mmCIF file with all atom_site columns, C-alpha atoms and ligand atoms in Angstrom:
data_model
loop_
_atom_site.group_PDB
_atom_site.id
_atom_site.type_symbol
_atom_site.label_atom_id
_atom_site.label_alt_id
_atom_site.label_comp_id
_atom_site.label_asym_id
_atom_site.label_entity_id
_atom_site.label_seq_id
_atom_site.pdbx_PDB_ins_code
_atom_site.Cartn_x
_atom_site.Cartn_y
_atom_site.Cartn_z
_atom_site.occupancy
_atom_site.B_iso_or_equiv
_atom_site.pdbx_formal_charge
_atom_site.auth_seq_id
_atom_site.auth_comp_id
_atom_site.auth_asym_id
_atom_site.auth_atom_id
_atom_site.pdbx_PDB_model_num
ATOM   1   C  CA  . MET A 1 1   ? 78.714  76.232  91.204  1.00 0.00 ? 1199 MET A CA  1
ATOM   2   C  CA  . LYS A 1 2   ? 82.063  76.148  92.796  1.00 0.00 ? 1200 LYS A CA  1
ATOM   3   C  CA  . LYS A 1 3   ? 84.957  74.198  91.402  1.00 0.00 ? 1201 LYS A CA  1
ATOM   4   C  CA  . GLY A 1 4   ? 87.860  74.643  93.730  1.00 0.00 ? 1202 GLY A CA  1
ATOM   5   C  CA  . PHE A 1 5   ? 89.179  75.699  97.154  1.00 0.00 ? 1203 PHE A CA  1
ATOM   6   C  CA  . VAL A 1 6   ? 91.750  78.302  97.974  1.00 0.00 ? 1204 VAL A CA  1
ATOM   7   C  CA  . PHE A 1 7   ? 93.181  78.178  101.476 1.00 0.00 ? 1205 PHE A CA  1
ATOM   8   C  CA  . ASP A 1 8   ? 95.212  80.455  103.660 1.00 0.00 ? 1206 ASP A CA  1
ATOM   9   C  CA  . LEU A 1 9   ? 97.724  78.429  105.748 1.00 0.00 ? 1207 LEU A CA  1
ATOM   10  C  CA  . ASP A 1 10  ? 98.465  79.989  109.023 1.00 0.00 ? 1208 ASP A CA  1
ATOM   11  C  CA  . GLY A 1 11  ? 95.399  79.748  111.203 1.00 0.00 ? 1209 GLY A CA  1
ATOM   12  C  CA  . VAL A 1 12  ? 93.378  77.816  108.729 1.00 0.00 ? 1210 VAL A CA  1
ATOM   13  C  CA  . ILE A 1 13  ? 95.420  74.683  108.039 1.00 0.00 ? 1211 ILE A CA  1
ATOM   14  C  CA  . THR A 1 14  ? 97.418  74.788  111.236 1.00 0.00 ? 1212 THR A CA  1
ATOM   15  C  CA  . ASP A 1 15  ? 97.849  77.055  114.161 1.00 0.00 ? 1213 ASP A CA  1
ATOM   16  C  CA  . THR A 1 16  ? 101.335 78.527  113.361 1.00 0.00 ? 1214 THR A CA  1
ATOM   17  C  CA  . ALA A 1 17  ? 100.044 82.064  114.313 1.00 0.00 ? 1215 ALA A CA  1
ATOM   18  C  CA  . LYS A 1 18  ? 101.132 81.251  117.892 1.00 0.00 ? 1216 LYS A CA  1
ATOM   19  C  CA  . PHE A 1 19  ? 104.688 80.654  116.677 1.00 0.00 ? 1217 PHE A CA  1
ATOM   20  C  CA  . HIS A 1 20  ? 104.828 83.795  114.543 1.00 0.00 ? 1218 HIS A CA  1
ATOM   21  C  CA  . TYR A 1 21  ? 103.725 85.703  117.659 1.00 0.00 ? 1219 TYR A CA  1
ATOM   22  C  CA  . LEU A 1 22  ? 106.295 84.194  119.860 1.00 0.00 ? 1220 LEU A CA  1
ATOM   23  C  CA  . ALA A 1 23  ? 109.123 84.851  117.495 1.00 0.00 ? 1221 ALA A CA  1
ATOM   24  C  CA  . TRP A 1 24  ? 107.966 88.459  116.887 1.00 0.00 ? 1222 TRP A CA  1
ATOM   25  C  CA  . LYS A 1 25  ? 107.468 89.080  120.526 1.00 0.00 ? 1223 LYS A CA  1
ATOM   26  C  CA  . ASP A 1 26  ? 111.033 87.895  121.243 1.00 0.00 ? 1224 ASP A CA  1
ATOM   27  C  CA  . LEU A 1 27  ? 112.495 90.137  118.566 1.00 0.00 ? 1225 LEU A CA  1
ATOM   28  C  CA  . ALA A 1 28  ? 110.307 93.138  119.552 1.00 0.00 ? 1226 ALA A CA  1
ATOM   29  C  CA  . ASP A 1 29  ? 111.437 92.728  123.296 1.00 0.00 ? 1227 ASP A CA  1
ATOM   30  C  CA  . GLU A 1 30  ? 115.072 92.859  122.124 1.00 0.00 ? 1228 GLU A CA  1
ATOM   31  C  CA  . LEU A 1 31  ? 114.265 96.163  120.303 1.00 0.00 ? 1229 LEU A CA  1
ATOM   32  C  CA  . GLY A 1 32  ? 112.605 97.562  123.350 1.00 0.00 ? 1230 GLY A CA  1
ATOM   33  C  CA  . ILE A 1 33  ? 109.119 97.322  121.812 1.00 0.00 ? 1231 ILE A CA  1
ATOM   34  C  CA  . SER A 1 34  ? 106.279 95.667  123.771 1.00 0.00 ? 1232 SER A CA  1
ATOM   35  C  CA  . ILE A 1 35  ? 103.689 93.879  121.628 1.00 0.00 ? 1233 ILE A CA  1
ATOM   36  C  CA  . ASP A 1 36  ? 100.765 91.969  122.889 1.00 0.00 ? 1234 ASP A CA  1
ATOM   37  C  CA  . LEU A 1 37  ? 98.239  89.461  121.421 1.00 0.00 ? 1235 LEU A CA  1
ATOM   38  C  CA  . LYS A 1 38  ? 95.824  92.274  120.454 1.00 0.00 ? 1236 LYS A CA  1
ATOM   39  C  CA  . PHE A 1 39  ? 98.501  94.020  118.426 1.00 0.00 ? 1237 PHE A CA  1
ATOM   40  C  CA  . ASN A 1 40  ? 99.428  90.667  116.877 1.00 0.00 ? 1238 ASN A CA  1
ATOM   41  C  CA  . GLU A 1 41  ? 96.027  90.469  115.313 1.00 0.00 ? 1239 GLU A CA  1
ATOM   42  C  CA  . GLN A 1 42  ? 97.025  93.094  112.737 1.00 0.00 ? 1240 GLN A CA  1
ATOM   43  C  CA  . LEU A 1 43  ? 100.134 91.015  111.688 1.00 0.00 ? 1241 LEU A CA  1
ATOM   44  C  CA  . LYS A 1 44  ? 98.004  88.070  110.559 1.00 0.00 ? 1242 LYS A CA  1
ATOM   45  C  CA  . GLY A 1 45  ? 98.227  87.684  106.798 1.00 0.00 ? 1243 GLY A CA  1
ATOM   46  C  CA  . ILE A 1 46  ? 100.784 90.370  106.549 1.00 0.00 ? 1244 ILE A CA  1
ATOM   47  C  CA  . SER A 1 47  ? 104.216 89.640  104.929 1.00 0.00 ? 1245 SER A CA  1
ATOM   48  C  CA  . ARG A 1 48  ? 107.393 89.228  106.958 1.00 0.00 ? 1246 ARG A CA  1
ATOM   49  C  CA  . MET A 1 49  ? 108.855 92.673  106.060 1.00 0.00 ? 1247 MET A CA  1
ATOM   50  C  CA  . ASP A 1 50  ? 105.551 94.516  106.428 1.00 0.00 ? 1248 ASP A CA  1
ATOM   51  C  CA  . SER A 1 51  ? 105.054 92.925  109.826 1.00 0.00 ? 1249 SER A CA  1
ATOM   52  C  CA  . LEU A 1 52  ? 108.460 94.157  110.853 1.00 0.00 ? 1250 LEU A CA  1
ATOM   53  C  CA  . GLU A 1 53  ? 107.644 97.678  109.623 1.00 0.00 ? 1251 GLU A CA  1
ATOM   54  C  CA  . ARG A 1 54  ? 104.401 97.554  111.603 1.00 0.00 ? 1252 ARG A CA  1
ATOM   55  C  CA  . ILE A 1 55  ? 106.195 96.572  114.788 1.00 0.00 ? 1253 ILE A CA  1
ATOM   56  C  CA  . LEU A 1 56  ? 108.855 99.286  114.295 1.00 0.00 ? 1254 LEU A CA  1
ATOM   57  C  CA  . ALA A 1 57  ? 106.246 101.928 113.667 1.00 0.00 ? 1255 ALA A CA  1
ATOM   58  C  CA  . TYR A 1 58  ? 104.284 100.800 116.717 1.00 0.00 ? 1256 TYR A CA  1
ATOM   59  C  CA  . GLY A 1 59  ? 107.615 101.333 118.840 1.00 0.00 ? 1257 GLY A CA  1
ATOM   60  C  CA  . ASN A 1 60  ? 108.158 104.625 117.209 1.00 0.00 ? 1258 ASN A CA  1
ATOM   61  C  CA  . GLN A 1 61  ? 111.339 103.256 115.558 1.00 0.00 ? 1259 GLN A CA  1
ATOM   62  C  CA  . ALA A 1 62  ? 110.170 103.526 111.890 1.00 0.00 ? 1260 ALA A CA  1
ATOM   63  C  CA  . ASP A 1 63  ? 113.255 105.337 110.844 1.00 0.00 ? 1261 ASP A CA  1
ATOM   64  C  CA  . LYS A 1 64  ? 115.795 103.828 113.195 1.00 0.00 ? 1262 LYS A CA  1
ATOM   65  C  CA  . TYR A 1 65  ? 117.225 101.004 110.911 1.00 0.00 ? 1263 TYR A CA  1
ATOM   66  C  CA  . THR A 1 66  ? 118.685 100.809 107.494 1.00 0.00 ? 1264 THR A CA  1
ATOM   67  C  CA  . GLU A 1 67  ? 117.154 98.380  104.915 1.00 0.00 ? 1265 GLU A CA  1
ATOM   68  C  CA  . ALA A 1 68  ? 120.095 95.998  105.446 1.00 0.00 ? 1266 ALA A CA  1
ATOM   69  C  CA  . GLU A 1 69  ? 119.451 96.118  109.177 1.00 0.00 ? 1267 GLU A CA  1
ATOM   70  C  CA  . LYS A 1 70  ? 115.753 95.405  108.700 1.00 0.00 ? 1268 LYS A CA  1
ATOM   71  C  CA  . GLU A 1 71  ? 116.563 92.478  106.486 1.00 0.00 ? 1269 GLU A CA  1
ATOM   72  C  CA  . GLU A 1 72  ? 118.782 91.080  109.361 1.00 0.00 ? 1270 GLU A CA  1
ATOM   73  C  CA  . LEU A 1 73  ? 116.097 91.585  111.946 1.00 0.00 ? 1271 LEU A CA  1
ATOM   74  C  CA  . ALA A 1 74  ? 113.489 89.841  109.626 1.00 0.00 ? 1272 ALA A CA  1
ATOM   75  C  CA  . THR A 1 75  ? 115.950 87.026  109.138 1.00 0.00 ? 1273 THR A CA  1
ATOM   76  C  CA  . LYS A 1 76  ? 116.464 86.644  112.846 1.00 0.00 ? 1274 LYS A CA  1
ATOM   77  C  CA  . LYS A 1 77  ? 112.783 86.424  113.501 1.00 0.00 ? 1275 LYS A CA  1
ATOM   78  C  CA  . ASN A 1 78  ? 112.418 83.800  110.721 1.00 0.00 ? 1276 ASN A CA  1
ATOM   79  C  CA  . THR A 1 79  ? 115.264 81.694  112.011 1.00 0.00 ? 1277 THR A CA  1
ATOM   80  C  CA  . HIS A 1 80  ? 113.593 81.590  115.488 1.00 0.00 ? 1278 HIS A CA  1
ATOM   81  C  CA  . TYR A 1 81  ? 110.240 80.898  113.741 1.00 0.00 ? 1279 TYR A CA  1
ATOM   82  C  CA  . VAL A 1 82  ? 111.570 78.005  111.777 1.00 0.00 ? 1280 VAL A CA  1
ATOM   83  C  CA  . GLU A 1 83  ? 113.139 76.572  114.946 1.00 0.00 ? 1281 GLU A CA  1
ATOM   84  C  CA  . LEU A 1 84  ? 109.731 76.596  116.480 1.00 0.00 ? 1282 LEU A CA  1
ATOM   85  C  CA  . LEU A 1 85  ? 108.340 74.747  113.412 1.00 0.00 ? 1283 LEU A CA  1
ATOM   86  C  CA  . GLN A 1 86  ? 110.715 71.824  113.673 1.00 0.00 ? 1284 GLN A CA  1
ATOM   87  C  CA  . ASP A 1 87  ? 108.373 69.776  115.930 1.00 0.00 ? 1285 ASP A CA  1
ATOM   88  C  CA  . LEU A 1 88  ? 105.262 70.222  113.685 1.00 0.00 ? 1286 LEU A CA  1
ATOM   89  C  CA  . THR A 1 89  ? 103.589 66.894  112.864 1.00 0.00 ? 1287 THR A CA  1
ATOM   90  C  CA  . PRO A 1 90  ? 100.347 65.874  111.113 1.00 0.00 ? 1288 PRO A CA  1
ATOM   91  C  CA  . ASP A 1 91  ? 98.810  66.045  114.558 1.00 0.00 ? 1289 ASP A CA  1
ATOM   92  C  CA  . ASP A 1 92  ? 99.075  69.775  114.334 1.00 0.00 ? 1290 ASP A CA  1
ATOM   93  C  CA  . LEU A 1 93  ? 96.608  70.071  111.495 1.00 0.00 ? 1291 LEU A CA  1
ATOM   94  C  CA  . LEU A 1 94  ? 93.514  71.921  112.743 1.00 0.00 ? 1292 LEU A CA  1
ATOM   95  C  CA  . PRO A 1 95  ? 90.371  69.844  113.361 1.00 0.00 ? 1293 PRO A CA  1
ATOM   96  C  CA  . GLY A 1 96  ? 88.622  68.641  110.202 1.00 0.00 ? 1294 GLY A CA  1
ATOM   97  C  CA  . VAL A 1 97  ? 91.403  69.784  107.806 1.00 0.00 ? 1295 VAL A CA  1
ATOM   98  C  CA  . LYS A 1 98  ? 92.703  66.293  106.912 1.00 0.00 ? 1296 LYS A CA  1
ATOM   99  C  CA  . ALA A 1 99  ? 89.168  64.837  106.292 1.00 0.00 ? 1297 ALA A CA  1
ATOM   100 C  CA  . PHE A 1 100 ? 88.152  67.975  104.330 1.00 0.00 ? 1298 PHE A CA  1
ATOM   101 C  CA  . LEU A 1 101 ? 91.296  67.680  102.019 1.00 0.00 ? 1299 LEU A CA  1
ATOM   102 C  CA  . ASP A 1 102 ? 90.851  63.979  101.608 1.00 0.00 ? 1300 ASP A CA  1
ATOM   103 C  CA  . GLU A 1 103 ? 87.327  64.370  100.563 1.00 0.00 ? 1301 GLU A CA  1
ATOM   104 C  CA  . ALA A 1 104 ? 88.105  67.210  98.182  1.00 0.00 ? 1302 ALA A CA  1
ATOM   105 C  CA  . ASN A 1 105 ? 90.883  65.220  96.624  1.00 0.00 ? 1303 ASN A CA  1
ATOM   106 C  CA  . GLU A 1 106 ? 88.675  62.140  96.259  1.00 0.00 ? 1304 GLU A CA  1
ATOM   107 C  CA  . LYS A 1 107 ? 86.081  64.321  94.476  1.00 0.00 ? 1305 LYS A CA  1
ATOM   108 C  CA  . ASN A 1 108 ? 88.764  65.792  92.253  1.00 0.00 ? 1306 ASN A CA  1
ATOM   109 C  CA  . ILE A 1 109 ? 88.081  69.354  93.583  1.00 0.00 ? 1307 ILE A CA  1
ATOM   110 C  CA  . PRO A 1 110 ? 91.420  71.182  93.144  1.00 0.00 ? 1308 PRO A CA  1
ATOM   111 C  CA  . CYS A 1 111 ? 92.869  72.904  96.264  1.00 0.00 ? 1309 CYS A CA  1
ATOM   112 C  CA  . ALA A 1 112 ? 95.482  75.757  96.323  1.00 0.00 ? 1310 ALA A CA  1
ATOM   113 C  CA  . ILE A 1 113 ? 97.366  77.637  98.991  1.00 0.00 ? 1311 ILE A CA  1
ATOM   114 C  CA  . ALA A 1 114 ? 97.232  81.300  99.062  1.00 0.00 ? 1312 ALA A CA  1
ATOM   115 C  CA  . SER A 1 115 ? 99.592  82.213  101.975 1.00 0.00 ? 1313 SER A CA  1
ATOM   116 C  CA  . ALA A 1 116 ? 101.873 85.186  102.587 1.00 0.00 ? 1314 ALA A CA  1
ATOM   117 C  CA  . SER A 1 117 ? 104.357 82.745  104.149 1.00 0.00 ? 1315 SER A CA  1
ATOM   118 C  CA  . LYS A 1 118 ? 107.520 81.828  102.383 1.00 0.00 ? 1316 LYS A CA  1
ATOM   119 C  CA  . ASN A 1 119 ? 107.687 78.860  104.746 1.00 0.00 ? 1317 ASN A CA  1
ATOM   120 C  CA  . ALA A 1 120 ? 104.374 77.424  103.398 1.00 0.00 ? 1318 ALA A CA  1
ATOM   121 C  CA  . PRO A 1 121 ? 105.953 74.466  101.388 1.00 0.00 ? 1319 PRO A CA  1
ATOM   122 C  CA  . PHE A 1 122 ? 108.081 73.458  104.420 1.00 0.00 ? 1320 PHE A CA  1
ATOM   123 C  CA  . ILE A 1 123 ? 105.098 73.652  106.765 1.00 0.00 ? 1321 ILE A CA  1
ATOM   124 C  CA  . LEU A 1 124 ? 102.848 71.544  104.379 1.00 0.00 ? 1322 LEU A CA  1
ATOM   125 C  CA  . GLU A 1 125 ? 105.590 68.891  104.188 1.00 0.00 ? 1323 GLU A CA  1
ATOM   126 C  CA  . LYS A 1 126 ? 105.864 68.803  108.034 1.00 0.00 ? 1324 LYS A CA  1
ATOM   127 C  CA  . LEU A 1 127 ? 102.045 68.338  108.163 1.00 0.00 ? 1325 LEU A CA  1
ATOM   128 C  CA  . ALA A 1 128 ? 102.255 65.589  105.422 1.00 0.00 ? 1326 ALA A CA  1
ATOM   129 C  CA  . VAL A 1 129 ? 99.540  67.383  103.275 1.00 0.00 ? 1327 VAL A CA  1
ATOM   130 C  CA  . ARG A 1 130 ? 101.844 68.894  100.547 1.00 0.00 ? 1328 ARG A CA  1
ATOM   131 C  CA  . GLU A 1 131 ? 100.406 66.427  98.018  1.00 0.00 ? 1329 GLU A CA  1
ATOM   132 C  CA  . ALA A 1 132 ? 96.721  67.519  98.736  1.00 0.00 ? 1330 ALA A CA  1
ATOM   133 C  CA  . PHE A 1 133 ? 97.444  70.924  97.057  1.00 0.00 ? 1331 PHE A CA  1
ATOM   134 C  CA  . ALA A 1 134 ? 97.585  71.228  93.308  1.00 0.00 ? 1332 ALA A CA  1
ATOM   135 C  CA  . ALA A 1 135 ? 99.308  74.630  93.666  1.00 0.00 ? 1333 ALA A CA  1
ATOM   136 C  CA  . ILE A 1 136 ? 100.973 76.877  96.168  1.00 0.00 ? 1334 ILE A CA  1
ATOM   137 C  CA  . VAL A 1 137 ? 101.255 80.561  95.179  1.00 0.00 ? 1335 VAL A CA  1
ATOM   138 C  CA  . ASP A 1 138 ? 104.818 81.819  95.679  1.00 0.00 ? 1336 ASP A CA  1
ATOM   139 C  CA  . PRO A 1 139 ? 104.407 85.027  97.705  1.00 0.00 ? 1337 PRO A CA  1
ATOM   140 C  CA  . ALA A 1 140 ? 107.820 86.251  96.452  1.00 0.00 ? 1338 ALA A CA  1
ATOM   141 C  CA  . THR A 1 141 ? 106.229 86.767  93.006  1.00 0.00 ? 1339 THR A CA  1
ATOM   142 C  CA  . LEU A 1 142 ? 103.399 89.057  94.213  1.00 0.00 ? 1340 LEU A CA  1
ATOM   143 C  CA  . THR A 1 143 ? 103.326 92.817  93.651  1.00 0.00 ? 1341 THR A CA  1
ATOM   144 C  CA  . LYS A 1 144 ? 100.922 93.360  96.580  1.00 0.00 ? 1342 LYS A CA  1
ATOM   145 C  CA  . GLY A 1 145 ? 100.169 91.562  99.771  1.00 0.00 ? 1343 GLY A CA  1
ATOM   146 C  CA  . LYS A 1 146 ? 96.718  90.876  101.488 1.00 0.00 ? 1344 LYS A CA  1
ATOM   147 C  CA  . PRO A 1 147 ? 94.227  92.558  101.571 1.00 0.00 ? 1345 PRO A CA  1
ATOM   148 C  CA  . ASP A 1 148 ? 94.970  93.019  97.883  1.00 0.00 ? 1346 ASP A CA  1
ATOM   149 C  CA  . PRO A 1 149 ? 93.141  90.176  95.947  1.00 0.00 ? 1347 PRO A CA  1
ATOM   150 C  CA  . GLU A 1 150 ? 96.252  89.323  93.845  1.00 0.00 ? 1348 GLU A CA  1
ATOM   151 C  CA  . ILE A 1 151 ? 97.252  86.218  95.763  1.00 0.00 ? 1349 ILE A CA  1
ATOM   152 C  CA  . PHE A 1 152 ? 93.734  84.841  95.593  1.00 0.00 ? 1350 PHE A CA  1
ATOM   153 C  CA  . ILE A 1 153 ? 93.407  85.529  91.850  1.00 0.00 ? 1351 ILE A CA  1
ATOM   154 C  CA  . ARG A 1 154 ? 96.685  83.888  91.236  1.00 0.00 ? 1352 ARG A CA  1
ATOM   155 C  CA  . ALA A 1 155 ? 95.659  80.818  93.306  1.00 0.00 ? 1353 ALA A CA  1
ATOM   156 C  CA  . ALA A 1 156 ? 92.482  80.480  91.266  1.00 0.00 ? 1354 ALA A CA  1
ATOM   157 C  CA  . GLU A 1 157 ? 94.437  80.721  88.093  1.00 0.00 ? 1355 GLU A CA  1
ATOM   158 C  CA  . ALA A 1 158 ? 96.893  78.094  89.194  1.00 0.00 ? 1356 ALA A CA  1
ATOM   159 C  CA  . ILE A 1 159 ? 94.126  75.586  89.621  1.00 0.00 ? 1357 ILE A CA  1
ATOM   160 C  CA  . ASN A 1 160 ? 92.462  76.666  86.329  1.00 0.00 ? 1358 ASN A CA  1
ATOM   161 C  CA  . ILE A 1 161 ? 89.246  78.101  87.737  1.00 0.00 ? 1359 ILE A CA  1
ATOM   162 C  CA  . THR A 1 162 ? 87.910  81.660  87.890  1.00 0.00 ? 1360 THR A CA  1
ATOM   163 C  CA  . PRO A 1 163 ? 87.732  83.418  91.265  1.00 0.00 ? 1361 PRO A CA  1
ATOM   164 C  CA  . ALA A 1 164 ? 83.888  83.309  91.058  1.00 0.00 ? 1362 ALA A CA  1
ATOM   165 C  CA  . GLU A 1 165 ? 84.305  79.469  90.954  1.00 0.00 ? 1363 GLU A CA  1
ATOM   166 C  CA  . ALA A 1 166 ? 86.392  79.409  94.036  1.00 0.00 ? 1364 ALA A CA  1
ATOM   167 C  CA  . VAL A 1 167 ? 85.686  79.103  97.760  1.00 0.00 ? 1365 VAL A CA  1
ATOM   168 C  CA  . GLY A 1 168 ? 88.338  80.941  99.803  1.00 0.00 ? 1366 GLY A CA  1
ATOM   169 C  CA  . PHE A 1 169 ? 89.199  80.126  103.565 1.00 0.00 ? 1367 PHE A CA  1
ATOM   170 C  CA  . GLU A 1 170 ? 90.756  82.791  105.803 1.00 0.00 ? 1368 GLU A CA  1
ATOM   171 C  CA  . ASP A 1 171 ? 91.194  83.456  109.514 1.00 0.00 ? 1369 ASP A CA  1
ATOM   172 C  CA  . ALA A 1 172 ? 92.414  87.043  109.242 1.00 0.00 ? 1370 ALA A CA  1
ATOM   173 C  CA  . GLN A 1 173 ? 90.610  90.101  108.277 1.00 0.00 ? 1371 GLN A CA  1
ATOM   174 C  CA  . ALA A 1 174 ? 93.151  91.205  105.652 1.00 0.00 ? 1372 ALA A CA  1
ATOM   175 C  CA  . GLY A 1 175 ? 92.814  87.806  103.941 1.00 0.00 ? 1373 GLY A CA  1
ATOM   176 C  CA  . LEU A 1 176 ? 88.968  87.883  104.037 1.00 0.00 ? 1374 LEU A CA  1
ATOM   177 C  CA  . ASP A 1 177 ? 89.042  91.337  102.457 1.00 0.00 ? 1375 ASP A CA  1
ATOM   178 C  CA  . GLY A 1 178 ? 91.255  89.980  99.679  1.00 0.00 ? 1376 GLY A CA  1
ATOM   179 C  CA  . ILE A 1 179 ? 88.951  86.956  99.009  1.00 0.00 ? 1377 ILE A CA  1
ATOM   180 C  CA  . LYS A 1 180 ? 85.923  89.177  98.788  1.00 0.00 ? 1378 LYS A CA  1
ATOM   181 C  CA  . ALA A 1 181 ? 87.799  91.687  96.543  1.00 0.00 ? 1379 ALA A CA  1
ATOM   182 C  CA  . ALA A 1 182 ? 88.725  88.728  94.325  1.00 0.00 ? 1380 ALA A CA  1
ATOM   183 C  CA  . GLY A 1 183 ? 85.078  87.859  93.987  1.00 0.00 ? 1381 GLY A CA  1
ATOM   184 C  CA  . MET A 1 184 ? 85.193  84.528  95.795  1.00 0.00 ? 1382 MET A CA  1
ATOM   185 C  CA  . TYR A 1 185 ? 82.752  82.887  98.220  1.00 0.00 ? 1383 TYR A CA  1
ATOM   186 C  CA  . ALA A 1 186 ? 84.429  83.546  101.623 1.00 0.00 ? 1384 ALA A CA  1
ATOM   187 C  CA  . VAL A 1 187 ? 84.660  81.080  104.552 1.00 0.00 ? 1385 VAL A CA  1
ATOM   188 C  CA  . GLY A 1 188 ? 85.948  82.871  107.692 1.00 0.00 ? 1386 GLY A CA  1
ATOM   189 C  CA  . VAL A 1 189 ? 87.619  80.608  110.214 1.00 0.00 ? 1387 VAL A CA  1
ATOM   190 C  CA  . TYR A 1 190 ? 87.080  82.154  113.560 1.00 0.00 ? 1388 TYR A CA  1
ATOM   191 C  CA  . SER A 1 191 ? 90.086  82.285  115.798 1.00 0.00 ? 1389 SER A CA  1
ATOM   192 C  CA  . GLY A 1 192 ? 88.902  84.514  118.579 1.00 0.00 ? 1390 GLY A CA  1
ATOM   193 C  CA  . GLU A 1 193 ? 88.660  87.854  116.845 1.00 0.00 ? 1391 GLU A CA  1
ATOM   194 C  CA  . GLU A 1 194 ? 85.593  89.292  115.064 1.00 0.00 ? 1392 GLU A CA  1
ATOM   195 C  CA  . LEU A 1 195 ? 85.683  88.802  111.232 1.00 0.00 ? 1393 LEU A CA  1
ATOM   196 C  CA  . HIS A 1 196 ? 83.701  91.057  108.938 1.00 0.00 ? 1394 HIS A CA  1
ATOM   197 C  CA  . GLY A 1 197 ? 82.489  90.333  105.366 1.00 0.00 ? 1395 GLY A CA  1
ATOM   198 C  CA  . ALA A 1 198 ? 82.677  86.496  105.376 1.00 0.00 ? 1396 ALA A CA  1
ATOM   199 C  CA  . ASP A 1 199 ? 79.836  84.631  103.598 1.00 0.00 ? 1397 ASP A CA  1
ATOM   200 C  CA  . VAL A 1 200 ? 79.873  82.031  106.418 1.00 0.00 ? 1398 VAL A CA  1
ATOM   201 C  CA  . ILE A 1 201 ? 81.950  81.765  109.598 1.00 0.00 ? 1399 ILE A CA  1
ATOM   202 C  CA  . VAL A 1 202 ? 82.909  78.503  111.055 1.00 0.00 ? 1400 VAL A CA  1
ATOM   203 C  CA  . HIS A 1 203 ? 84.944  77.394  114.117 1.00 0.00 ? 1401 HIS A CA  1
ATOM   204 C  CA  . GLU A 1 204 ? 86.485  74.518  112.299 1.00 0.00 ? 1402 GLU A CA  1
ATOM   205 C  CA  . LEU A 1 205 ? 86.319  72.801  108.903 1.00 0.00 ? 1403 LEU A CA  1
ATOM   206 C  CA  . THR A 1 206 ? 84.271  69.920  110.472 1.00 0.00 ? 1404 THR A CA  1
ATOM   207 C  CA  . ASP A 1 207 ? 81.401  72.466  110.423 1.00 0.00 ? 1405 ASP A CA  1
ATOM   208 C  CA  . LEU A 1 208 ? 81.281  72.495  106.643 1.00 0.00 ? 1406 LEU A CA  1
ATOM   209 C  CA  . SER A 1 209 ? 79.822  70.111  103.976 1.00 0.00 ? 1407 SER A CA  1
ATOM   210 C  CA  . ILE A 1 210 ? 81.933  70.013  100.785 1.00 0.00 ? 1408 ILE A CA  1
ATOM   211 C  CA  . ASP A 1 211 ? 78.775  69.214  98.687  1.00 0.00 ? 1409 ASP A CA  1
ATOM   212 C  CA  . GLU A 1 212 ? 76.965  72.248  100.069 1.00 0.00 ? 1410 GLU A CA  1
ATOM   213 C  CA  . LEU A 1 213 ? 79.879  74.525  99.562  1.00 0.00 ? 1411 LEU A CA  1
ATOM   214 C  CA  . LEU A 1 214 ? 80.025  73.475  95.873  1.00 0.00 ? 1412 LEU A CA  1
ATOM   215 C  CA  . GLN A 1 215 ? 76.452  74.599  95.392  1.00 0.00 ? 1413 GLN A CA  1
ATOM   216 C  CA  . LYS A 1 216 ? 77.235  78.165  96.473  1.00 0.00 ? 1414 LYS A CA  1
HETATM 217 C  C1  . BG6 B 2 .   ? 101.144 84.820  106.991 1.00 0.00 ? 2190 BG6 B C1  1
HETATM 218 C  C2  . BG6 B 2 .   ? 101.023 84.938  108.454 1.00 0.00 ? 2190 BG6 B C2  1
HETATM 219 O  O1  . BG6 B 2 .   ? 100.541 83.619  106.673 1.00 0.00 ? 2190 BG6 B O1  1
HETATM 220 O  O2  . BG6 B 2 .   ? 102.470 84.727  106.586 1.00 0.00 ? 2190 BG6 B O2  1
HETATM 221 C  C3  . BG6 B 2 .   ? 101.804 86.271  108.884 1.00 0.00 ? 2190 BG6 B C3  1
HETATM 222 O  O3  . BG6 B 2 .   ? 99.672  85.231  108.806 1.00 0.00 ? 2190 BG6 B O3  1
HETATM 223 C  C4  . BG6 B 2 .   ? 103.314 86.117  108.443 1.00 0.00 ? 2190 BG6 B C4  1
HETATM 224 O  O4  . BG6 B 2 .   ? 101.820 86.339  110.295 1.00 0.00 ? 2190 BG6 B O4  1
HETATM 225 C  C5  . BG6 B 2 .   ? 103.278 85.868  106.909 1.00 0.00 ? 2190 BG6 B C5  1
HETATM 226 O  O5  . BG6 B 2 .   ? 104.029 87.280  108.702 1.00 0.00 ? 2190 BG6 B O5  1
HETATM 227 C  C6  . BG6 B 2 .   ? 104.704 85.655  106.288 1.00 0.00 ? 2190 BG6 B C6  1
HETATM 228 O  O6  . BG6 B 2 .   ? 105.231 84.507  106.806 1.00 0.00 ? 2190 BG6 B O6  1
HETATM 229 P  P1  . BG6 B 2 .   ? 106.747 84.000  106.659 1.00 0.00 ? 2190 BG6 B P1  1
HETATM 230 O  O7  . BG6 B 2 .   ? 106.724 82.596  107.107 1.00 0.00 ? 2190 BG6 B O7  1
HETATM 231 O  O8  . BG6 B 2 .   ? 107.073 84.198  105.207 1.00 0.00 ? 2190 BG6 B O8  1
HETATM 232 O  O9  . BG6 B 2 .   ? 107.538 84.956  107.512 1.00 0.00 ? 2190 BG6 B O9  1
HETATM 233 MG MG1 . MG  B 3 .   ? 96.000  83.173  108.379 1.00 0.00 ? 2191 MG  B MG1 1
#
């Protein structure tokens, strides 16, 4: 029996992945590095600094910048990203998310956010669903990022359930690997790329029944 839900944010609750891509692509262009949507797949679920490191390595510039310069580059990307988020509204929730959260809240099933994004609280406010979540793990407090299970284990703890009692939702392979390593039931949310290891794959949350998930 499952007792709670643990959600990734970007690509599961809302499609902010496209804004991350735009902001990284702009920065990469400036650095003379050409990234495309295929390369972007491997940035999903990965922290801001690790994403920058991957882009620099991809452009053979791994050793070109000091730590302070890299901080500046990451800040520049984030400033652009946050600009792109300004127009987010509740209409930008992915299909089925609002109804799913409302039903979970009505049934007193606790929901938590396990996102690598430091912008998660801001985005949830913009989408008007901040109150639907009993907990948001602060990614700044983690020792390891996805695919390590730490963030998912911490999310389960925060809503007072064990990982085995949780259902995790992810659109990225790194996140799915983390959910499975944590010992949770994994829902993969398909966003165009093949996902491996999910217990079930859906196109949107409307494809799921909360009562059935709780029986898993
Ligand atoms: C994840 C995204 O949710 O958050 C990644 O999938 C992103 O693409 C990461 O790099 C960190 O986000 P932020 O908002 O803290 O830069
Ligand atoms: Mg995601």
